[in-house]
XYZ file of N, CA, C and O in Angstrom:
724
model
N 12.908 27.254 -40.404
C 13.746 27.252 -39.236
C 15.141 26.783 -39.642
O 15.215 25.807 -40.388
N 16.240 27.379 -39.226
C 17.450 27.034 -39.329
C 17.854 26.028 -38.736
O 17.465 26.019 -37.568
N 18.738 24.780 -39.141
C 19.643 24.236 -37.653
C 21.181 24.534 -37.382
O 21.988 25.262 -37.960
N 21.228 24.118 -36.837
C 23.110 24.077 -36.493
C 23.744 22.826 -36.653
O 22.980 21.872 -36.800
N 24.934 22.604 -36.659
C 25.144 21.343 -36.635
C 26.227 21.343 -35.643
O 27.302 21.858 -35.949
N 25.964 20.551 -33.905
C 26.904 20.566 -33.000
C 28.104 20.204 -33.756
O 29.168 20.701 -33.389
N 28.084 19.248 -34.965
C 29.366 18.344 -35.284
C 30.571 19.360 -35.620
O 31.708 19.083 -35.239
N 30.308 20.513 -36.322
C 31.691 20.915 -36.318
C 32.378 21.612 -35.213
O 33.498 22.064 -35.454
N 31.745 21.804 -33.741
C 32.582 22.614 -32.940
C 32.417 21.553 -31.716
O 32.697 22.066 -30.633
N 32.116 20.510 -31.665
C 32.502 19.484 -30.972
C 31.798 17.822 -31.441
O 31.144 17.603 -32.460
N 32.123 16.936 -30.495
C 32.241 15.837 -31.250
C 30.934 15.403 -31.528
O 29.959 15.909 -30.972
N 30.828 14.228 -32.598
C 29.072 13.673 -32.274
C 28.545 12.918 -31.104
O 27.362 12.620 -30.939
N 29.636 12.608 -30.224
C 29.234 11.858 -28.892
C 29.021 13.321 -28.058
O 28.365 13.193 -27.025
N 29.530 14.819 -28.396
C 28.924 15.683 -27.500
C 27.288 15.946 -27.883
O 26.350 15.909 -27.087
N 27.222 16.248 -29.475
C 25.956 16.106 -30.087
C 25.194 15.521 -29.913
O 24.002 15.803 -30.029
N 25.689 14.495 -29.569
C 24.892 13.093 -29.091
C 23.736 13.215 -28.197
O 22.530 13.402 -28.354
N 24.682 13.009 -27.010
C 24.832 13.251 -25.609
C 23.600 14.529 -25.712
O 22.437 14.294 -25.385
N 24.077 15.975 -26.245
C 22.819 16.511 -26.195
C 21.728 16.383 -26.164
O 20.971 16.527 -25.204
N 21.415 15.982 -27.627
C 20.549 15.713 -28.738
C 19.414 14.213 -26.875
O 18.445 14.226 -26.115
N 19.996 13.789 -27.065
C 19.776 12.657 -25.838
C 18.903 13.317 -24.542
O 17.834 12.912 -24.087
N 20.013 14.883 -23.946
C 19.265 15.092 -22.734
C 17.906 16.267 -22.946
O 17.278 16.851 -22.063
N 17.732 16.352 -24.538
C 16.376 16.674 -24.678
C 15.793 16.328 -24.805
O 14.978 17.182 -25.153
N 15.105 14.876 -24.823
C 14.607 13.932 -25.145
C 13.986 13.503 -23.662
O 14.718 12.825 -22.942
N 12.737 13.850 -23.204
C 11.853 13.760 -21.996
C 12.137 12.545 -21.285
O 11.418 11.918 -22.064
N 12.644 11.429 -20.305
C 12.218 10.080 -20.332
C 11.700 9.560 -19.048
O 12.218 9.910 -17.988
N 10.891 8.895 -19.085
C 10.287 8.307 -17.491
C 11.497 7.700 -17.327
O 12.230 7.092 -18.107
N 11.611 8.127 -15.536
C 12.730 7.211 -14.621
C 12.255 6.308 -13.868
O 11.285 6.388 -13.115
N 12.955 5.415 -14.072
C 12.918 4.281 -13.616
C 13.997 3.268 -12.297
O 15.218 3.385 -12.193
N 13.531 2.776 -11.847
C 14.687 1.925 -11.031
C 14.555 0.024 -11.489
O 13.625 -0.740 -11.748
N 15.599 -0.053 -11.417
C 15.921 -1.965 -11.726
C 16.481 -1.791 -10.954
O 17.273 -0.890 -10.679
N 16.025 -2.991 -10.271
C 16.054 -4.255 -9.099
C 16.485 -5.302 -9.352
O 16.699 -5.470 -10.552
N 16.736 -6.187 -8.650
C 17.598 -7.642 -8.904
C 17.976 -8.630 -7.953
O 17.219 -8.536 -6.987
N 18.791 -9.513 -7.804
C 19.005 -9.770 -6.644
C 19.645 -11.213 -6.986
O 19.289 -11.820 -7.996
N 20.633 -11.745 -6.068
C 21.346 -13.087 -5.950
C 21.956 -13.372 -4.788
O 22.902 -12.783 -4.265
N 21.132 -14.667 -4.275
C 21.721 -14.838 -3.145
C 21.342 -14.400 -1.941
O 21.622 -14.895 -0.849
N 20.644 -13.376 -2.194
C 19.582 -13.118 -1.272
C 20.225 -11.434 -1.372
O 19.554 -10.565 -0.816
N 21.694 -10.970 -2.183
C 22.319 -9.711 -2.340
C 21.289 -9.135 -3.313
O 21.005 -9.661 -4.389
N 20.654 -7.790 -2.744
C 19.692 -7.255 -3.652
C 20.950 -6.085 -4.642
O 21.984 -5.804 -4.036
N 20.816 -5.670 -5.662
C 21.525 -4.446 -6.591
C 20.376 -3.977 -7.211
O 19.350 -4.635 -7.389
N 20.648 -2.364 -7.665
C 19.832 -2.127 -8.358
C 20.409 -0.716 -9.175
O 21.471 -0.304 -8.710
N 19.888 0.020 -10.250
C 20.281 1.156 -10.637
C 19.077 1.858 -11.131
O 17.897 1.524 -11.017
N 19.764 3.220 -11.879
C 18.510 4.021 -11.914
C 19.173 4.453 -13.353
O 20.309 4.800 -13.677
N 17.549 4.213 -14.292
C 17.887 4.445 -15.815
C 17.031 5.069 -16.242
O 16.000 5.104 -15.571
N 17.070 5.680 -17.284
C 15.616 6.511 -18.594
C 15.816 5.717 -19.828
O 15.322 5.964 -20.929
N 16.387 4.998 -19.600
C 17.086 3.246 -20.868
C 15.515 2.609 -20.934
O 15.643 1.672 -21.721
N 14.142 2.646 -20.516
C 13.397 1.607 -21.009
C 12.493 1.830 -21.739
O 11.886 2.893 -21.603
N 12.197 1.107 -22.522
C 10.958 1.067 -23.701
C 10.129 0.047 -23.736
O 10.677 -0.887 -23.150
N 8.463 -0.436 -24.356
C 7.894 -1.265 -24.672
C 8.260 -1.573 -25.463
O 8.451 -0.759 -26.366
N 8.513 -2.598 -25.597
C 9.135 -3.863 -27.188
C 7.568 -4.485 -27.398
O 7.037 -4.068 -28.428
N 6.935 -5.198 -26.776
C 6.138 -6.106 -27.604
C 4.609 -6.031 -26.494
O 4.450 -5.560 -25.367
N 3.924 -6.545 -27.193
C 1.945 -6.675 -26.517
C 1.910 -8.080 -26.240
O 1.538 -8.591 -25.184
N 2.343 -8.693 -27.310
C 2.591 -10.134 -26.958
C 3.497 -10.835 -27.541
O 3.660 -10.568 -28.732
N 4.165 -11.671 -27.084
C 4.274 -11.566 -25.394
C 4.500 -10.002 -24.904
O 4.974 -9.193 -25.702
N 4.176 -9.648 -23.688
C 4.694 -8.618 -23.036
C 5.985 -8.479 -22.798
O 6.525 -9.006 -21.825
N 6.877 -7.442 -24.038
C 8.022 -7.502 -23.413
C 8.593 -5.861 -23.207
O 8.087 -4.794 -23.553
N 9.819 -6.164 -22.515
C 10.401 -4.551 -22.385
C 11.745 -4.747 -22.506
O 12.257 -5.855 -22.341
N 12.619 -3.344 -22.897
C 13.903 -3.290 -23.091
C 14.327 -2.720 -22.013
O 13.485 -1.895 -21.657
N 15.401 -2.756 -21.173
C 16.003 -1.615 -20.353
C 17.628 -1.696 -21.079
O 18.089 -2.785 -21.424
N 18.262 -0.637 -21.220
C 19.079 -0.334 -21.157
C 20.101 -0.376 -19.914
O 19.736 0.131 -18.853
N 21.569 -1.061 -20.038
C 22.422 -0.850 -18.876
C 23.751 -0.861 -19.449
O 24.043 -1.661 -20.337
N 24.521 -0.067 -19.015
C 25.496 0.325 -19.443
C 26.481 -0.826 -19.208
O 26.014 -1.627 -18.397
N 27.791 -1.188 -19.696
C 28.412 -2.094 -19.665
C 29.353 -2.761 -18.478
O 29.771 -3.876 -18.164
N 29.467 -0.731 -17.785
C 30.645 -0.841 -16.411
C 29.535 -0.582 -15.287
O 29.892 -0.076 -14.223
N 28.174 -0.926 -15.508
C 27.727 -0.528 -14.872
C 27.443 -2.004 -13.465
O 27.067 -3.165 -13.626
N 27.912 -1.078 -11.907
C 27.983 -2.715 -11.265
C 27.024 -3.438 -11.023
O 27.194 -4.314 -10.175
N 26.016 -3.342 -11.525
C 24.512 -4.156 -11.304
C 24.162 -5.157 -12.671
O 23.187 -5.908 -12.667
N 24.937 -5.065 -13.623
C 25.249 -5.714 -14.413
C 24.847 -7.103 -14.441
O 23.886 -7.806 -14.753
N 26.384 -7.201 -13.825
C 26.774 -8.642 -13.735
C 25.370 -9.893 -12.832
O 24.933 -11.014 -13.092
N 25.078 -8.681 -11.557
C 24.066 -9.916 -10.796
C 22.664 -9.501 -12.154
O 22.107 -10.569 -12.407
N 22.088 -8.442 -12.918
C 20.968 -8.656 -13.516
C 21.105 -10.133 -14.467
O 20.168 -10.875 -14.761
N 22.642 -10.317 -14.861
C 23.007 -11.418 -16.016
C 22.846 -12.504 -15.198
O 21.881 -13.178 -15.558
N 23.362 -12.896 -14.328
C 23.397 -14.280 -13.333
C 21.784 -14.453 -12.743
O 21.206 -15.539 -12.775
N 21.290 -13.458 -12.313
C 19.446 -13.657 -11.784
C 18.947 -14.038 -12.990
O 18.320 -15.094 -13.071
N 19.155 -13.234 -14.095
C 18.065 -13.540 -15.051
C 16.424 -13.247 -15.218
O 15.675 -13.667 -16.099
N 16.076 -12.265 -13.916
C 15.367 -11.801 -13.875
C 15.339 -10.290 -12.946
O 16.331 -9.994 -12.279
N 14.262 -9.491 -12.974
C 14.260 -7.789 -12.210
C 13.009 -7.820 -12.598
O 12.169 -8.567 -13.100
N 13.182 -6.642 -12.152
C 11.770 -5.510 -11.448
C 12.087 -3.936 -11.868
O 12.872 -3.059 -11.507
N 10.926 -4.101 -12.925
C 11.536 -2.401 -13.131
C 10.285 -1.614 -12.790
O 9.225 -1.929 -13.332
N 10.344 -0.568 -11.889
C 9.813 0.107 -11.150
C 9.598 1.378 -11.826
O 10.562 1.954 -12.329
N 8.461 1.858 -11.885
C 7.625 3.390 -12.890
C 7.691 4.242 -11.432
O 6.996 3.985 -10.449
N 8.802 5.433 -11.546
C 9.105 5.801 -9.786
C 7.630 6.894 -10.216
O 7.085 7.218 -11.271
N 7.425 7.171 -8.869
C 6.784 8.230 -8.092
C 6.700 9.701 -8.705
O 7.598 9.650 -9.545
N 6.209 10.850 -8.776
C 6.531 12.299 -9.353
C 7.677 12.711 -8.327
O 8.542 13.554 -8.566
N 7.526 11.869 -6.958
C 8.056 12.620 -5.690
C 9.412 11.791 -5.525
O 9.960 12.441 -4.634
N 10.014 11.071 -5.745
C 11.085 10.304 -5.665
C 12.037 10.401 -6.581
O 12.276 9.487 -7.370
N 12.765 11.688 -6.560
C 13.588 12.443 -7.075
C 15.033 11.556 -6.213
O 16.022 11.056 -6.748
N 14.651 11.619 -4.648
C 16.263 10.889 -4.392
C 16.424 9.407 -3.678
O 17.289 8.937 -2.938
N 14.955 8.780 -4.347
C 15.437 7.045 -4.686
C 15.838 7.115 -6.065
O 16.566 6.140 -6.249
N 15.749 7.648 -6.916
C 16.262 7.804 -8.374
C 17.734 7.971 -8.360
O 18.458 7.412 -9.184
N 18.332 9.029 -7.070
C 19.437 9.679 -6.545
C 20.127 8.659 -6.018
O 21.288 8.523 -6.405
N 19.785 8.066 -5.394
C 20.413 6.906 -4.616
C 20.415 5.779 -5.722
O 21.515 5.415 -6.137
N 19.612 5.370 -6.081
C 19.947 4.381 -7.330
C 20.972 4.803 -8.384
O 21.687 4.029 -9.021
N 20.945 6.148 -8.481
C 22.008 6.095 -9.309
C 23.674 6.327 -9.110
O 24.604 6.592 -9.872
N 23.532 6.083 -7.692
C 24.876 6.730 -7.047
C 25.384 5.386 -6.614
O 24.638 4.414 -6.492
N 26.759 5.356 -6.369
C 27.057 3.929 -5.788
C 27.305 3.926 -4.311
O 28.436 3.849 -3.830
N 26.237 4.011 -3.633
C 25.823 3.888 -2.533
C 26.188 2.031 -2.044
O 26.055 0.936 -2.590
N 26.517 2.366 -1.188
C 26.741 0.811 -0.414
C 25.645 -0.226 -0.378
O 25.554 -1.385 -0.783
N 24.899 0.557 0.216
C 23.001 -0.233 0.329
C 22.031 1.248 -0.507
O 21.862 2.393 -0.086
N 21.748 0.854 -1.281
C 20.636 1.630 -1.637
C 19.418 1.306 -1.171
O 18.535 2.137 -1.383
N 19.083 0.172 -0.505
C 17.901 -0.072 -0.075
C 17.112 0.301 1.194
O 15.943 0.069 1.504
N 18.585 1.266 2.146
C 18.412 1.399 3.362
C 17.381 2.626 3.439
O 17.402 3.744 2.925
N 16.478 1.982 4.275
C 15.229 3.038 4.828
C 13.812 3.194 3.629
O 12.976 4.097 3.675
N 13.840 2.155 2.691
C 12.714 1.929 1.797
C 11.980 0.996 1.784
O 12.625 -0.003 1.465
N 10.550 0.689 2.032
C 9.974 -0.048 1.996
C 10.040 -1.527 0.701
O 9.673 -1.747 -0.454
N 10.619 -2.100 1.613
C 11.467 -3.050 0.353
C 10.285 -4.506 0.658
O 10.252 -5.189 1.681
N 9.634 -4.619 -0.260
C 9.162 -6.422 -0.655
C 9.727 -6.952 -1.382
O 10.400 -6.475 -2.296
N 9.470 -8.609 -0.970
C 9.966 -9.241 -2.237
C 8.960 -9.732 -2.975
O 7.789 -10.043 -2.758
N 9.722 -9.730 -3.948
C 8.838 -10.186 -5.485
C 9.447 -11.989 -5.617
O 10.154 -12.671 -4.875
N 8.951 -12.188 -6.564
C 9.032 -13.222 -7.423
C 10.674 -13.513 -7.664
O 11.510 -12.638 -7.886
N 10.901 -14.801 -7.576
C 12.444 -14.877 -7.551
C 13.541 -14.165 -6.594
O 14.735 -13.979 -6.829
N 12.664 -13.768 -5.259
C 13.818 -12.772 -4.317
C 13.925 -11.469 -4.963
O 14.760 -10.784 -4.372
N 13.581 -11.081 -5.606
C 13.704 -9.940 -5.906
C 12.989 -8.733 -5.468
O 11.819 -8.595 -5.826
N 13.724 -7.582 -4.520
C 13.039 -6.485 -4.179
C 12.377 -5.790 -4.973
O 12.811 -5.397 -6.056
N 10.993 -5.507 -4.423
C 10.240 -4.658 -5.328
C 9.891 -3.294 -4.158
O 9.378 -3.532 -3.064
N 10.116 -2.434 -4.427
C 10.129 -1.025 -4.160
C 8.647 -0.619 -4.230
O 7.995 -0.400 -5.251
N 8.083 -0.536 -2.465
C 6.256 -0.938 -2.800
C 6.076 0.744 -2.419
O 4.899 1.098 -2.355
N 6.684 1.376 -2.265
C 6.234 2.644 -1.730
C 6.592 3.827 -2.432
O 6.248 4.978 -2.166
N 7.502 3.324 -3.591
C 8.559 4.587 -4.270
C 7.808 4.244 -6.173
O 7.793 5.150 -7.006
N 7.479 3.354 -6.365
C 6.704 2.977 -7.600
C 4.822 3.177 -8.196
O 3.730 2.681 -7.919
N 5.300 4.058 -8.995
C 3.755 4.070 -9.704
C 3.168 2.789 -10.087
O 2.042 2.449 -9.723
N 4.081 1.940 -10.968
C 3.815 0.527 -10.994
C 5.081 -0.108 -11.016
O 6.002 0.416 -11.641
N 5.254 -1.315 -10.329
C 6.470 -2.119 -10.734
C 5.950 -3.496 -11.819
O 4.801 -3.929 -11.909
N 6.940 -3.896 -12.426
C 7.150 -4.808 -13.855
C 7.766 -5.986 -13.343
O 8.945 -5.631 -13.361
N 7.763 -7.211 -12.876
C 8.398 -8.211 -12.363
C 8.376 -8.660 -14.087
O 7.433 -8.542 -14.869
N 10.300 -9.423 -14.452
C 10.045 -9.743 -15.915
C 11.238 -9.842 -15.583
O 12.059 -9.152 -14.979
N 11.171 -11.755 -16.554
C 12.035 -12.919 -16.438
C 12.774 -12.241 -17.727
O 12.138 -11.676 -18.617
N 14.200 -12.366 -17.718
C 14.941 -11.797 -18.794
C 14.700 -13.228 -19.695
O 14.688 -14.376 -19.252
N 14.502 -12.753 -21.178
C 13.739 -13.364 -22.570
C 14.829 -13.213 -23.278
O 14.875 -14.124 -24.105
N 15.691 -12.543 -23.358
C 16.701 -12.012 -24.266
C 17.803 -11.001 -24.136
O 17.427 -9.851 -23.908
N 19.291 -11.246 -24.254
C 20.121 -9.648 -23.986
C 20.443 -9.358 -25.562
O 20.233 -10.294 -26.333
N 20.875 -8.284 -26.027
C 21.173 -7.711 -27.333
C 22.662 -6.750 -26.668
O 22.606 -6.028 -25.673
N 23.873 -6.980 -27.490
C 24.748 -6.054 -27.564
C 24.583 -5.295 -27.971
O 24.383 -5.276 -29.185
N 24.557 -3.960 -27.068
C 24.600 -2.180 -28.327
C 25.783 -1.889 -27.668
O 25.839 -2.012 -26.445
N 26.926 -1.443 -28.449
C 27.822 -0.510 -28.000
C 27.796 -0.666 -26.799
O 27.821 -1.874 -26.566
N 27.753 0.031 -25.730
C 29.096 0.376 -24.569
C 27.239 -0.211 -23.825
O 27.119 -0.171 -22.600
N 26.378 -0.546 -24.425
C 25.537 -0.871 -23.305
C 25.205 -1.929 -23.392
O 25.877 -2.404 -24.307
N 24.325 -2.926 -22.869
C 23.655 -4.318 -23.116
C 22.416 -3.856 -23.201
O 22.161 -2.859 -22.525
N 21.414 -4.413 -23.983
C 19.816 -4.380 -23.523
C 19.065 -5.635 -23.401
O 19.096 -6.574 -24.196
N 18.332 -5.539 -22.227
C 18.024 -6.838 -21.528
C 16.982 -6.455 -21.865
O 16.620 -5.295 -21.670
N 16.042 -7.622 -22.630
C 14.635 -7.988 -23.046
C 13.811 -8.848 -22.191
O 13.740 -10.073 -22.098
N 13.149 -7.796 -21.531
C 12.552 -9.078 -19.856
C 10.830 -8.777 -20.411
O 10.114 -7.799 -20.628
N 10.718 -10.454 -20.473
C 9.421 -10.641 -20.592
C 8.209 -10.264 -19.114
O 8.566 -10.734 -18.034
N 7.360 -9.751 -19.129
C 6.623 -9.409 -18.220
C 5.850 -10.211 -17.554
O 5.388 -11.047 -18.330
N 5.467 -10.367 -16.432
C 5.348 -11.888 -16.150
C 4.513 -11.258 -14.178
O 4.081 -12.052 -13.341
N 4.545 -10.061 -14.055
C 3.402 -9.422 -13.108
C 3.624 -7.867 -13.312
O 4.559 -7.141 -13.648
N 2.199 -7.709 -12.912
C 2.344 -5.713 -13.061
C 1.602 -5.533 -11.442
O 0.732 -6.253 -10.951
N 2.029 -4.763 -11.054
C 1.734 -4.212 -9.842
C 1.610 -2.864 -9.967
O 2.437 -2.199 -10.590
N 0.081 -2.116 -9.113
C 0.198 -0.598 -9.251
C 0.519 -0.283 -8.115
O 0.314 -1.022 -7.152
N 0.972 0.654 -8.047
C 0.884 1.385 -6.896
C -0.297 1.950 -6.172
O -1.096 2.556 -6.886
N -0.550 1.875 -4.962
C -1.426 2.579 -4.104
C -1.860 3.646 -4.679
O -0.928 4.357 -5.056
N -3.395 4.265 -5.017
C -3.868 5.540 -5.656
C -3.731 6.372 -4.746
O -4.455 7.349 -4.942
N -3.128 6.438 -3.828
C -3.133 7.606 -2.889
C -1.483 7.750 -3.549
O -1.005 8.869 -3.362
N -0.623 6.818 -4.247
C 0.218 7.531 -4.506
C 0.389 7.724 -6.091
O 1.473 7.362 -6.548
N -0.273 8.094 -6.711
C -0.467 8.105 -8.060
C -0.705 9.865 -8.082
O -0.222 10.510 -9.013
N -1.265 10.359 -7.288
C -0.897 11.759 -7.287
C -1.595 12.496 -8.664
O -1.052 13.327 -9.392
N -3.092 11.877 -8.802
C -3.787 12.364 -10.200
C -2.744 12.092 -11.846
O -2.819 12.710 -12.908
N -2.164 11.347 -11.590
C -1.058 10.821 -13.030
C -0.357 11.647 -12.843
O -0.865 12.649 -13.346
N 0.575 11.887 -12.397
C 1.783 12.750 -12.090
C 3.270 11.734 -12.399
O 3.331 10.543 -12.094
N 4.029 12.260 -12.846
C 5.278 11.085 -13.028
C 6.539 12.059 -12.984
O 6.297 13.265 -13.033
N 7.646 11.707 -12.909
C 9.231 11.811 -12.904
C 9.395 11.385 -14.493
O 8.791 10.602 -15.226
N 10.093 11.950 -14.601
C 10.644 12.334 -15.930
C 12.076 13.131 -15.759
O 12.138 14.101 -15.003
N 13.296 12.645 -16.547
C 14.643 13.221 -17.062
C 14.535 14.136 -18.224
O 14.155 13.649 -19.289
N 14.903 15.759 -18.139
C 14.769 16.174 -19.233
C 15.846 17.021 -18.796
O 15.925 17.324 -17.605
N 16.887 17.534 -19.844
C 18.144 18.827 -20.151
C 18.372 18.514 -18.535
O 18.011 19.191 -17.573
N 19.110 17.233 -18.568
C 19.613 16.807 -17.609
C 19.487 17.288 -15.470
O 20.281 17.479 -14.549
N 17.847 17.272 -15.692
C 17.086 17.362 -14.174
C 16.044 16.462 -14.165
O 15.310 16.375 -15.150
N 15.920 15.951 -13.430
C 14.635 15.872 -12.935
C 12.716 16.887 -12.816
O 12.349 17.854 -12.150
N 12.150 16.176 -13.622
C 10.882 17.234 -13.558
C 9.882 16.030 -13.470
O 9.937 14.870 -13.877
N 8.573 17.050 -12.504
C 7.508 15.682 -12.499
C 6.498 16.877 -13.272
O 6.535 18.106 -13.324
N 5.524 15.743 -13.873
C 4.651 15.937 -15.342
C 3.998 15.643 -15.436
O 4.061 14.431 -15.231
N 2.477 16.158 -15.845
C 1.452 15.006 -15.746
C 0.403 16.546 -15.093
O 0.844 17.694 -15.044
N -1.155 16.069 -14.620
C -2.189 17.118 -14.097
C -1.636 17.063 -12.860
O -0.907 16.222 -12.333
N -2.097 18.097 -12.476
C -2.242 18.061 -10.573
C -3.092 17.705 -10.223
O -3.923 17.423 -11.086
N -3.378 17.532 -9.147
C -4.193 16.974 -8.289
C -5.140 18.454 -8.170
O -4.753 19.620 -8.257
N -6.650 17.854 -7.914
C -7.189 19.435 -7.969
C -8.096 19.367 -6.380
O -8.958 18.534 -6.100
N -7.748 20.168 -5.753
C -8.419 19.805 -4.388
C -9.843 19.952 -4.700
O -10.303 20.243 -5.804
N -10.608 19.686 -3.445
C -12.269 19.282 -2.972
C -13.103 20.855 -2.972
O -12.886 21.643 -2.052
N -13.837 21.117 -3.833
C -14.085 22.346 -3.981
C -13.398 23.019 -5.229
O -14.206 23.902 -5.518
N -12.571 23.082 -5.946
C -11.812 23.584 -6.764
C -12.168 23.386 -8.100
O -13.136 22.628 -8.040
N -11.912 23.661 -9.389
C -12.095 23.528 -10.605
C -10.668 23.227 -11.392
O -9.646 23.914 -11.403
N -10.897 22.192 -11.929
C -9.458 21.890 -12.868
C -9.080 23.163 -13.712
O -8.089 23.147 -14.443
């Protein structure tokens, strides 16, 4: 098989950037909160770091305005969205005034909203560590509760996923009563 190399007809941050939106990733939402002010955004930034302790990375960009309260809380909630929650993902990632308006919002641990109706599972996790990368921070939040979601909304393992920059949900279908997989 041949390759190409984006680098000579545009830059490696376009290459990049490509190379990036082929790359499948579960979406996610972070939560937060100070003061009783909830923030939150919507990323494909997270990974498992460790078994033990339980930890995770999320990615957040530097100008990004949820930032500052994830650094001052010191703790979030990162939420495994739904196959079907294409525009709480939408709204989290937009700078919406209240993103929280019209979602079944609990609180978690430390005031922090946890998103009980839009999450496959949410991650309550005390930040353990930040790391500078370039234009982003990555916050190392130790895990500290897992919550699933309701099996009526698990949708036979179905998930949201970012791929060549859309939204796609992935996973079996659901096979109705009578039917054959």
């Amino acid at each position: 098989m041949l390759m190409t190399s984006t680098s000579r007809t545009a830059t490696v941050t376009d290459g990049f950037r490509d190379a990036m939106a082929g790359l499948a990733s579960g979406v996610c939402v972070v939560t937060t909160a100070v003061g009783g002010e909830p923030a939150g955004l919507t990323t494909t930034a997270v990974m498992s770091v460790s078994l033990d302790p339980p930890l995770l990375a999320v990615g957040v960009g530097r100008s990004s305005r949820t930032l500052p309260t994830l650094r001052e809380a010191r703790a979030f909630v990162v939420h495994v969205l739904q196959h079907d929650r294409e525009s709480t993902a939408a709204t989290f990632a937009s700078k919406a005034a209240d993103k929280f308006a019209g979602l079944d919002v609990r609180t978690g641990r430390h005031g922090i909203p946890v998103l009980a109706d839009d999450a496959r599972y949410a991650l309550e996790c005390d930040t353990w560590h930040e790391v500078e990368a370039g234009d982003h921070v990555l916050l190392l939040g130790r895990v500290a509760e897992v919550h699933r979601g309701l099996p009526d909304h698990t949708d036979g393992g179905r998930a949201l996923v970012h791929f060549d920059r859309a939204f796609h949900r992935v996973g079996p279908l659901a096979v109705e009563p009578g039917q054959t997989a």
